[in-house]
Coordinates of C-alpha atoms in Angstrom, one line a residue:
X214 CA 0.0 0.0 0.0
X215 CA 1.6 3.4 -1.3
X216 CA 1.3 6.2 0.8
X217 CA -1.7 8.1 -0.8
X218 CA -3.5 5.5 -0.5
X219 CA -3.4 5.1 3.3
X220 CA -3.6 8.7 4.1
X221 CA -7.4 9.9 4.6
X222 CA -6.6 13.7 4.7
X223 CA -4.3 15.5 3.0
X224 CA -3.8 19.2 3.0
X225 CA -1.8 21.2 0.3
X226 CA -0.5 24.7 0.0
X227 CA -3.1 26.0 2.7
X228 CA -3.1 29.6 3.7
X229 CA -5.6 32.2 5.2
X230 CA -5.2 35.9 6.7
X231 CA -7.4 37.6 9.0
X232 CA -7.2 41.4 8.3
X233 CA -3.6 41.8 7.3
X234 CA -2.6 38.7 9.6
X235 CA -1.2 35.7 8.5
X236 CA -2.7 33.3 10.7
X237 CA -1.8 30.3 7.9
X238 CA 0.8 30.6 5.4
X239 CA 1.2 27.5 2.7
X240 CA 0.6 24.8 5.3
X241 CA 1.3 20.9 4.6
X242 CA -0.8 18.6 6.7
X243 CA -1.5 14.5 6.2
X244 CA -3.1 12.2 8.1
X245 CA -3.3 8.1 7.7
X246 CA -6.7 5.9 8.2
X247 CA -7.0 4.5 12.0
X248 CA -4.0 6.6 13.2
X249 CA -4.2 9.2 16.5
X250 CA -2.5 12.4 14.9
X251 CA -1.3 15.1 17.2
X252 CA -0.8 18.7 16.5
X253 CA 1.0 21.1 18.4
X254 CA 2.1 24.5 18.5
X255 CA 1.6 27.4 21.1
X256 CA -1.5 29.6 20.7
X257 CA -1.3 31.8 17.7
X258 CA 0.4 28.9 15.7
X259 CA -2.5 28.5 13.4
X260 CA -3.8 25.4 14.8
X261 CA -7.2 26.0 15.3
X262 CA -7.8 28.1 12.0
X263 CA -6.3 25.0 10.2
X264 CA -8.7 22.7 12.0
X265 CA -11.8 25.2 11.5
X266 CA -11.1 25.2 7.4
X267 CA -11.0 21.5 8.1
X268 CA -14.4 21.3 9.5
X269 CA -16.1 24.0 7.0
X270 CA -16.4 27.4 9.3
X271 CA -14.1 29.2 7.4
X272 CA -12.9 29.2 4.0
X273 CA -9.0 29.2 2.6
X274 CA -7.7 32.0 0.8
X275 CA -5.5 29.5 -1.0
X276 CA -4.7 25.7 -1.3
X277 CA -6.6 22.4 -1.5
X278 CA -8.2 19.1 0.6
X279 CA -8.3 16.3 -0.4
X280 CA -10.0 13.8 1.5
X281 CA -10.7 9.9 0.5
X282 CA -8.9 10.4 -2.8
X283 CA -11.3 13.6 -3.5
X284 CA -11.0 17.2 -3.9
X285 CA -13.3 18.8 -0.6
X286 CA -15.2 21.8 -1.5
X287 CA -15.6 24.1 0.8
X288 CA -19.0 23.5 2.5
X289 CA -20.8 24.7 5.6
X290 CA -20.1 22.3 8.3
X291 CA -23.3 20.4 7.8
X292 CA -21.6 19.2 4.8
X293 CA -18.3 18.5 6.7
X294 CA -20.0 16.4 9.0
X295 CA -22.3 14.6 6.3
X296 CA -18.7 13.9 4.5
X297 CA -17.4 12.0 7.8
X298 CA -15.8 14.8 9.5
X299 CA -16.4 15.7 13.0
X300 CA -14.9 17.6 15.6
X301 CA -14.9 18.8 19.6
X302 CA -14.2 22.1 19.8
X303 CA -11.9 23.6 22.8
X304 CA -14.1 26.4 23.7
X305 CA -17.6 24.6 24.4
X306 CA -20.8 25.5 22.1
X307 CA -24.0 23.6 23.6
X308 CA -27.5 24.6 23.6
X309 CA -28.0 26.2 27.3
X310 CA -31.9 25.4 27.1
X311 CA -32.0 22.1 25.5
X312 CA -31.3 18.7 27.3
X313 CA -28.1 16.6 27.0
X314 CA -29.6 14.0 24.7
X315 CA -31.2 16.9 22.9
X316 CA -27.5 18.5 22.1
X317 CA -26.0 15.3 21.5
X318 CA -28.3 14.8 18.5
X319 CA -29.0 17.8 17.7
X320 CA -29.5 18.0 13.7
X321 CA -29.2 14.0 13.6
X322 CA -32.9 14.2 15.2
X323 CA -34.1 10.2 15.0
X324 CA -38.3 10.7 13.9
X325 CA -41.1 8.3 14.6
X326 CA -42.6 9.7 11.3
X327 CA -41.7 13.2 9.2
X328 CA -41.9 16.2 11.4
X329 CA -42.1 14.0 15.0
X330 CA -38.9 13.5 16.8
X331 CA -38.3 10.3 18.4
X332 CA -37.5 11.6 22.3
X333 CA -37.3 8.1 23.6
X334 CA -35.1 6.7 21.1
X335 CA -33.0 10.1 21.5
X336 CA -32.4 9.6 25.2
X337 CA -31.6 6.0 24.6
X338 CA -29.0 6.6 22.3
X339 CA -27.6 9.5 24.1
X340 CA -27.3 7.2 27.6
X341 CA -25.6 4.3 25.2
X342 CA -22.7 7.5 23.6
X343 CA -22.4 8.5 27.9
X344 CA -22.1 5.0 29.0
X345 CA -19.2 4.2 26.2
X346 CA -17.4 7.0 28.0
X347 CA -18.3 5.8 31.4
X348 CA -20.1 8.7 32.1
X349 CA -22.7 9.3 35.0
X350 CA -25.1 11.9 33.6
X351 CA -28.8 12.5 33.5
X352 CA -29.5 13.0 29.7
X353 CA -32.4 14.4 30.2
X354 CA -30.6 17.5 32.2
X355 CA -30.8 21.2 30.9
X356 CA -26.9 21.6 29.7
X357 CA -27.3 25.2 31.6
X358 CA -27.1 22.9 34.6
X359 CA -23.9 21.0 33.9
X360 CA -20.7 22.0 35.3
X361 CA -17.5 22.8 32.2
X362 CA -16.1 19.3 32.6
X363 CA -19.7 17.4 32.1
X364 CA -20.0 19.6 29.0
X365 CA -16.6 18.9 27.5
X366 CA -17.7 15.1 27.9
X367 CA -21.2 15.7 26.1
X368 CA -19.4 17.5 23.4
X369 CA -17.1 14.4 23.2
X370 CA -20.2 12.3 22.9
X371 CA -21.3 14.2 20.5
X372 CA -18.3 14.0 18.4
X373 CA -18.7 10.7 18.5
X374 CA -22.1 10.2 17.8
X375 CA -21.6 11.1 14.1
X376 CA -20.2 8.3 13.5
X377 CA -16.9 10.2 11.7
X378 CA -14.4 9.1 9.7
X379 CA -12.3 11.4 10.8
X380 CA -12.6 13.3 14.6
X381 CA -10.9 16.4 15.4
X382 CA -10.1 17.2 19.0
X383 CA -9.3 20.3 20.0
X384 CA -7.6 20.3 23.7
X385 CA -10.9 17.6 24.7
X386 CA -9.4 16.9 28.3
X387 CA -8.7 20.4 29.6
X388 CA -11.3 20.3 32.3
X389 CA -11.4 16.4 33.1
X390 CA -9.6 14.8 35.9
X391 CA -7.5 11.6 35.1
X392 CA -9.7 8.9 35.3
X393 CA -11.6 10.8 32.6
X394 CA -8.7 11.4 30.4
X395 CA -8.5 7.3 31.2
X396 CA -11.9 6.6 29.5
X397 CA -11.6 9.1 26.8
X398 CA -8.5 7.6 25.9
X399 CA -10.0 4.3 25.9
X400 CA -12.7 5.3 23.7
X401 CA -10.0 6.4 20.9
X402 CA -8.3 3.6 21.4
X403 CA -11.3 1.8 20.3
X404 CA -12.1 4.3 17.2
X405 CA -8.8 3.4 16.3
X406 CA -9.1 -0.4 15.8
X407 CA -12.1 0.9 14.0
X408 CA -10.0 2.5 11.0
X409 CA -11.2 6.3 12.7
X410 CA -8.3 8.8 12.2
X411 CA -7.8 11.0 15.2
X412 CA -6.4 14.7 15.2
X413 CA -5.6 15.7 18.7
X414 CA -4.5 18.8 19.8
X415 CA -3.4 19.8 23.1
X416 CA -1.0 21.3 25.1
X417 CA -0.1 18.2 27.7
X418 CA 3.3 16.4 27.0
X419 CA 2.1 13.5 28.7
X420 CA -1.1 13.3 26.3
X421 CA 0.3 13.3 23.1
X422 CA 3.5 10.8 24.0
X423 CA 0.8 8.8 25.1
X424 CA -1.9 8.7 22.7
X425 CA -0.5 9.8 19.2
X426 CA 1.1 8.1 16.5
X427 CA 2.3 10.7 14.7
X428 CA 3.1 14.5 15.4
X429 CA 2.7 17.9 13.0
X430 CA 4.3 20.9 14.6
X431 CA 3.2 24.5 13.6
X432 CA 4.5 27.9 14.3
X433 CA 3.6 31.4 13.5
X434 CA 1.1 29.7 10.8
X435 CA 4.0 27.8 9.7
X436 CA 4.7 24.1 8.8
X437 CA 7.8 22.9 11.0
X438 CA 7.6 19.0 10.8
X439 CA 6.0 15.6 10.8
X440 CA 7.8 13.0 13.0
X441 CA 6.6 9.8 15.0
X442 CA 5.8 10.2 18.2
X443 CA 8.2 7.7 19.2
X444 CA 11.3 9.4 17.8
X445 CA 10.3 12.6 20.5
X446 CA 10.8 13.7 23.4
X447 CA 9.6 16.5 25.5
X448 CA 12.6 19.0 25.5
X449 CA 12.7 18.6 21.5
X450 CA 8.9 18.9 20.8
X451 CA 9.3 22.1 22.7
X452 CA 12.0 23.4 20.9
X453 CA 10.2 22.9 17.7
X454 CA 7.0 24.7 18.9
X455 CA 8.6 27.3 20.7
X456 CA 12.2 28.0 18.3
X457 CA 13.5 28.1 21.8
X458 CA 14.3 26.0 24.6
X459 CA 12.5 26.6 28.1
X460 CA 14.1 27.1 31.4
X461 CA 13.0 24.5 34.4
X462 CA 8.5 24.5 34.0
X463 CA 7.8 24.7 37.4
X464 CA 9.6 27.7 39.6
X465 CA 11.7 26.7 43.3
X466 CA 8.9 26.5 46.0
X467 CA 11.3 27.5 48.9
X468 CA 9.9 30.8 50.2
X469 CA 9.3 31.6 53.4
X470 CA 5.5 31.5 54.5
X471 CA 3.7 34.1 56.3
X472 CA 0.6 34.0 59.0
X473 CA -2.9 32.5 57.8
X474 CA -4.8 35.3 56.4
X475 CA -7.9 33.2 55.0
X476 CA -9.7 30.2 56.4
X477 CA -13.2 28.5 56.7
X478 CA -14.3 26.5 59.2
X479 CA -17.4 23.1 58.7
X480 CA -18.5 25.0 55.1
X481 CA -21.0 23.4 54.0
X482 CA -23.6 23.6 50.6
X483 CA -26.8 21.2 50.2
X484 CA -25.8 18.0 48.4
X485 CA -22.6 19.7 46.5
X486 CA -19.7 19.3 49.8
X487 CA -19.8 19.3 53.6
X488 CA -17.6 20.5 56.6
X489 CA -14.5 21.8 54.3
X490 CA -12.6 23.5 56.9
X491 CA -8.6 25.0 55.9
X492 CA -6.2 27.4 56.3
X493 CA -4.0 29.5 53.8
X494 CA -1.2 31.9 54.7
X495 CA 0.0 34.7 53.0
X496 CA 2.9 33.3 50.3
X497 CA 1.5 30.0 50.4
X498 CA 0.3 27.9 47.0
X499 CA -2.5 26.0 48.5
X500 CA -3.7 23.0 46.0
X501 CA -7.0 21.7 45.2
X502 CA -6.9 18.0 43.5
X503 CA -10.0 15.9 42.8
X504 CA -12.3 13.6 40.0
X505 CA -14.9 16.0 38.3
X506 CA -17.9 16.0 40.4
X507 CA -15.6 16.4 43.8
X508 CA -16.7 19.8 44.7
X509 CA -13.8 22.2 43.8
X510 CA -15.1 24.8 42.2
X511 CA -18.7 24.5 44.3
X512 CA -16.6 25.0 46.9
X513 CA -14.9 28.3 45.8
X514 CA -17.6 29.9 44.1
X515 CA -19.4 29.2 47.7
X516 CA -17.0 31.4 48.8
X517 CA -17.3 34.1 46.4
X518 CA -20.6 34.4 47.0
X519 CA -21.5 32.8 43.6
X520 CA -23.6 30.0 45.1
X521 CA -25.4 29.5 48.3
X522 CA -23.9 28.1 51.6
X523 CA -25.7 26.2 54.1
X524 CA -23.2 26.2 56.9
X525 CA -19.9 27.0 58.1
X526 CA -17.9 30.3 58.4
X527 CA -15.1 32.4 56.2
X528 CA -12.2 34.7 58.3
X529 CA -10.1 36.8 56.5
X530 CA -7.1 37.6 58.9
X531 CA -9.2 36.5 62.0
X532 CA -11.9 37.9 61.3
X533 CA -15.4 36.6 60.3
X534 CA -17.1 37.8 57.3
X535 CA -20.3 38.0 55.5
X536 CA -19.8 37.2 51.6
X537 CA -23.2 37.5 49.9
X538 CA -21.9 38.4 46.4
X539 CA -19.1 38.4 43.9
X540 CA -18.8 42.5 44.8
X541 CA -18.6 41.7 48.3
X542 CA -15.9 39.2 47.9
X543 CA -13.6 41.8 45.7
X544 CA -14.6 44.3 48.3
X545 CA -12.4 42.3 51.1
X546 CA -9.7 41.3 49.1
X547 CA -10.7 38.0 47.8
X548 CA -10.5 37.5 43.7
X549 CA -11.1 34.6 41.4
X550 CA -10.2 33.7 38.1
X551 CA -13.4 31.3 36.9
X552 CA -12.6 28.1 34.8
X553 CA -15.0 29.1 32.2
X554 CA -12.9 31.6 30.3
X555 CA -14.5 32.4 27.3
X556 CA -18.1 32.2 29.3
X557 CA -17.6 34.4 32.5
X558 CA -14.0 35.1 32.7
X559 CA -14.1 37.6 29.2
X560 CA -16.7 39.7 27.5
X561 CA -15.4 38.9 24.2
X562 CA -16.6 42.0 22.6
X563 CA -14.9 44.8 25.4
X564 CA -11.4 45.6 24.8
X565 CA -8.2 44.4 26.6
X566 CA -8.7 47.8 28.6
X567 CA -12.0 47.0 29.3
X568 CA -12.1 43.6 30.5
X569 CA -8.9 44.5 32.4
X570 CA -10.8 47.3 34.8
X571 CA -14.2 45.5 34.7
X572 CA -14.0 44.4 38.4
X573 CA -11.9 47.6 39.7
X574 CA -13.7 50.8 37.7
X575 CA -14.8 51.4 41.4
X576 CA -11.2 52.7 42.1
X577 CA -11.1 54.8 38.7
X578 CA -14.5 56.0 39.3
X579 CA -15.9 59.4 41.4
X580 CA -19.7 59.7 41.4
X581 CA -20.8 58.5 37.6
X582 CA -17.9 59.2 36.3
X583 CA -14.5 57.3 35.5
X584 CA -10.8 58.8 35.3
X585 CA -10.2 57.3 31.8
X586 CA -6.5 58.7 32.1
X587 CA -5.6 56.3 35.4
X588 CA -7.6 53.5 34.0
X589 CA -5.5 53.7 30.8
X590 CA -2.2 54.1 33.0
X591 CA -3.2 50.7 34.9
X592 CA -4.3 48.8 32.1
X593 CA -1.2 49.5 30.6
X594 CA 1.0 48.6 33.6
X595 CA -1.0 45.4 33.7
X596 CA -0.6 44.9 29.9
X597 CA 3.5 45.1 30.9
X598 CA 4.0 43.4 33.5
X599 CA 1.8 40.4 32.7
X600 CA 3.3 40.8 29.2
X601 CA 0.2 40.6 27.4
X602 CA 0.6 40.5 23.8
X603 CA -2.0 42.7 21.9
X604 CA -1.3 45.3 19.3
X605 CA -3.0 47.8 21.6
X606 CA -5.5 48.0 25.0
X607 CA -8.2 49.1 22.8
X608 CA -7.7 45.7 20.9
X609 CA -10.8 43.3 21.4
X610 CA -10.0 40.5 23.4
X611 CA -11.7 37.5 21.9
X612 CA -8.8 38.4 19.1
X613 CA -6.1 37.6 21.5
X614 CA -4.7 34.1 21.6
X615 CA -6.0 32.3 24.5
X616 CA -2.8 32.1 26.8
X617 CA -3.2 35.8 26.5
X618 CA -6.7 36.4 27.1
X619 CA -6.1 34.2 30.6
X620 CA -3.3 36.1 31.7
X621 CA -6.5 39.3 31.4
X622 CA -8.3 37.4 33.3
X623 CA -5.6 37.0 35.8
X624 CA -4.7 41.2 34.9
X625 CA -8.9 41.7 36.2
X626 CA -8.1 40.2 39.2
X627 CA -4.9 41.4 39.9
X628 CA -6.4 45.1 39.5
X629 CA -8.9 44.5 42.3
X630 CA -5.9 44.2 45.0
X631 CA -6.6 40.8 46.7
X632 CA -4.6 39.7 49.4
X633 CA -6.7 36.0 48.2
X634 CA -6.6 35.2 44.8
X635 CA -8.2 31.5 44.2
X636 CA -7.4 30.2 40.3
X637 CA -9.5 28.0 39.0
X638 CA -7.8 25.9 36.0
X639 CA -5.9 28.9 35.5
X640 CA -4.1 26.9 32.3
X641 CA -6.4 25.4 30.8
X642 CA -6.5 25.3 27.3
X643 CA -3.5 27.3 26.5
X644 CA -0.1 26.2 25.2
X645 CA 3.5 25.4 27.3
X646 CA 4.7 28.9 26.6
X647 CA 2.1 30.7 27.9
X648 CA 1.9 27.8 30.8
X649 CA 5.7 28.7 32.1
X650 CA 4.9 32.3 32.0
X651 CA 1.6 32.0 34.4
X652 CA 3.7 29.6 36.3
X653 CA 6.0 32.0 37.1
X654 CA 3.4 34.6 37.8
X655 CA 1.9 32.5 40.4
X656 CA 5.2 32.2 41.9
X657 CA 5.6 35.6 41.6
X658 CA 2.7 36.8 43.3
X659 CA 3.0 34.2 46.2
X660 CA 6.8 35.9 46.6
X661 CA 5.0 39.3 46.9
X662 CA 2.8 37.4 49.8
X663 CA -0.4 36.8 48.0
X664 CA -2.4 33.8 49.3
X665 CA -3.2 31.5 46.0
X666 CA -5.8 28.6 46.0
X667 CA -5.2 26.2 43.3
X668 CA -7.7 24.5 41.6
X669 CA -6.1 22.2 38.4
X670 CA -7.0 18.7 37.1
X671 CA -3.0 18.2 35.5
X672 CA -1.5 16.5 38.9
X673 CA 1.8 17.6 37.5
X674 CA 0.8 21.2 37.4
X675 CA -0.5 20.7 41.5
X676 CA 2.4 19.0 42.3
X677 CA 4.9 21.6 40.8
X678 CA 3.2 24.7 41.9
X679 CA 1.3 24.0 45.5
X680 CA 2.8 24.0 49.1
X681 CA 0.1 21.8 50.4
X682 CA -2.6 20.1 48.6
X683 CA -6.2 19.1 50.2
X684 CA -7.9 16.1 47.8
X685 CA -11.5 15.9 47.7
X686 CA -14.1 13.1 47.0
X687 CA -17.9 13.4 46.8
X688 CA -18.1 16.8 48.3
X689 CA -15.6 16.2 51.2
X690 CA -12.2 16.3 51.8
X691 CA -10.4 13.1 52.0
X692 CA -6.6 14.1 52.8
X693 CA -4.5 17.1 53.2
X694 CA -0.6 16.2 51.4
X695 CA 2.3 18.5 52.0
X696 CA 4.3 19.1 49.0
X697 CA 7.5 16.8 50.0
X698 CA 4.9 13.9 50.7
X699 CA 2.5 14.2 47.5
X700 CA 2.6 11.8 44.2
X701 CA -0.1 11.4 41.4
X702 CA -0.8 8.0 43.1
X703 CA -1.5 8.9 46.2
X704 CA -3.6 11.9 45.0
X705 CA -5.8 9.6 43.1
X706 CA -5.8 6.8 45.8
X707 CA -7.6 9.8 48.2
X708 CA -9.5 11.2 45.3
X709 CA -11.5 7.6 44.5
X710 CA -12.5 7.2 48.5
X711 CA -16.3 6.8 48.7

């Protein structure tokens, strides 16, 4: 068998600007039948445009695709998907209203008879794509009501559902824990043996030596290479993403640590978690591990007033307070950087300058009016020293790369003056580039005598970053690990407890 004729996908000459930018310039791309194909590439690297032509959103200013022998024209996606092409996007797109089974099928609606939708065969289906990925959900659930990880694994069934040819996932395990990464994994293993070709993007080393065959690097819209996985390693894929290599990831955690300056005592919120109690003290990294489900993020958005609490009490340095709301949260000293970046952490349509001062324009303001010159002047001295790559602050931000429009999200917060600052996947879905540079933000700002709480599902990330890390099962927390102590393995042995 020749080469063409294994190879599914191929892409030739490929290019596409946005506005004067080059976000693809005469890209090469193949991919073989029944084969996991990674790509890589920090944010920016053209990636997800490439992917996006792929799947029919947007059209090529030049080149050709040829898939199964045959020259694609470029439909809508319907098309795409009627062709055999699928994909799970990174930034999640269901139907808020609708239920799970609902999304899952939606425009593959099974009918009784023309114009009636079979709901019963719908939800049957749907619960056989969720079991498949061992997945505990009630399909007949508004998606509004799912928590970011539960999404990303409806998406995934979704994807899935179409019975493809060829799936495209972009970054699909970004807000699932391990033993979801284990299933998902599982499942491609089992497209595979199927003859389905995989393209998998992310930014986790461990993910792609473990799952892909084969690996295409771009950069700055560029073609770099094609190699087998097996002929990698870490320190070189780098090098070919970044043109450079990287320092140590994860910065030296000996600092001194100062008094506890935040604490809650017996929290508790109706069926989500139960008599959390812990301390965190100024300088110090405090970890969050658990499966998705465990009660993380209840738990902190509990404390920012985001969701009710049924018991317990929050100090901030010895002191009991009162946190009703969001406002009165910022108002002590206490920020947070959500998970859900594109859906509460941004307003796509502001400007970096904007979005930067959203939470603080009480500090710019007097009476209805706000000091435009001091809110440019901090803006701009968050712009520097988060190094914030935009070609101005009056740039919208849903056109920044999305290790960039994190570290605004991180700038907001920042801007508010917290002596707390809780981060909540604060990496997710951006590239190892951007990754060292928050990591050494972090560090930073626990050097300066901030008090962090970490929230991440990469156990290499908690293990790298926190001082101490408190594992949580079914709403409660299981152990407390000090960083000299912690592994992956013991992590996950205290995150399974029943």
């Amino acid at each position: 068998m020749n080469l063409e004729q294994q190879c599914i996908l191929q892409v030739r000459n490929l290019s596409k600007s946005f506005g004067g930018v080059q976000a693809l310039d005469n890209v090469q791309f193949e991919a073989k039948e029944g084969e996991v194909h990674g790509l890589m590439g920090e944010n920016g690297a053209g990636k997800s445009t490439l992917m996006n032509i792929l799947v029919g959103l947007i059209k090529p200013d030049t080149g050709k695709i040829i898939f199964q022998g045959e020259t694609l024209q470029h439909s809508d996606v319907r098309g795409t998907i009627d062709r055999g092409i699928s994909m799970v996007h990174q930034e999640i797109m269901p139907i808020p209203e609708l239920t799970v089974a609902q999304n899952i099928y939606l425009g593959q609606e099974m009918v009784k008879i023309p114009g009636w939708v079979d709901e019963n065969r719908i939800i049957e289906h749907a619960e056989q794509q969720l079991r498949e990925l061992e997945v505990d959900i009630d399909v007949t659930r508004q998606m509004k009501h799912l928590g970011v990880a539960e999404m990303q694994m409806v998406e995934i069934a979704k994807a899935l559902s179409n019975e493809a040819k060829i799936i495209i996932m972009d970054e699909p395990t970004s807000s699932l824990s391990n033993k979801e990464v284990d299933n998902l994994f599982r499942v491609i293993n089992t497209q595979k043996k199927k003859g389905v070709t995989i393209i998998y993007i992310s930014h986790r080393m461990e993910e792609i030596f473990r799952i892909c065959d084969t690996v295409t690097v771009l950069r700055d819209g560029h073609y770099i290479d094609t190699k087998p996985a097996k002929e990698l390693d870490e320190d070189t894929l780098i090098e070919m993403m970044v043109g450079r290599e990287l320092e140590a990831v994860f910065p030296d955690k000996n600092r001194n640590i100062g008094d506890v300056v935040f604490s809650v005592k017996r929290l508790g919120s109706k069926e989500k978690f139960r008599d959390i109690s812990f301390e965190l003290r100024r300088g110090e990294v405090l970890g969050f591990a658990g499966l998705m489900g465990a009660g993380r993020t209840d738990i902190v958005q509990s404390i920012m007033g985001l969701k009710p609490l049924n018991a317990g009490q929050i100090y901030l340095n010895g002191n009991e307070v009162n946190v009703s709301s969001p406002r009165d949260a910022i108002r002590l000293g206490i920020s947070y950087v959500t998970e859900d970046r594109k859906g509460s952490g941004i307003v796509q349509d502001l400007s970096v300058r904007e979005n930067l001062t959203l939470s603080s324009l009480r500090q710019f303001s007097s009476k209805m009016f706000v000091n435009k010159t001091e809110e440019h002047r901090s803006a701009g001295r968050m712009i520097d020293d988060l190094r914030i790559k935009t070609p101005n602050m009056q740039q919208k931000v849903k056109f920044l790369s999305g290790g960039n429009q994190q570290k605004v999200v991180i700038g907001k917060s920042l801007l508010a003056s917290p002596e707390v600052l809780i981060l909540d996947e604060p990496t997710r879905g951006i590239d190892v580039g951007a990754k060292f540079e928050i990591y050494q933000l972090i560090d930073q700002l626990a050097r300066e005598g901030k008090a962090i709480l970490l929230i991440s599902s990469e156990l290499p990330e908690l293990l790298g970053l926190s001082h101490r890390i408190l594992v949580l099962s079914r709403g409660r927390v299981t152990a407390e690990l000090k960083a000299g102590e912690a592994t992956q393995e013991l992590i996950m042995k205290h995150a399974i407890q029943n």
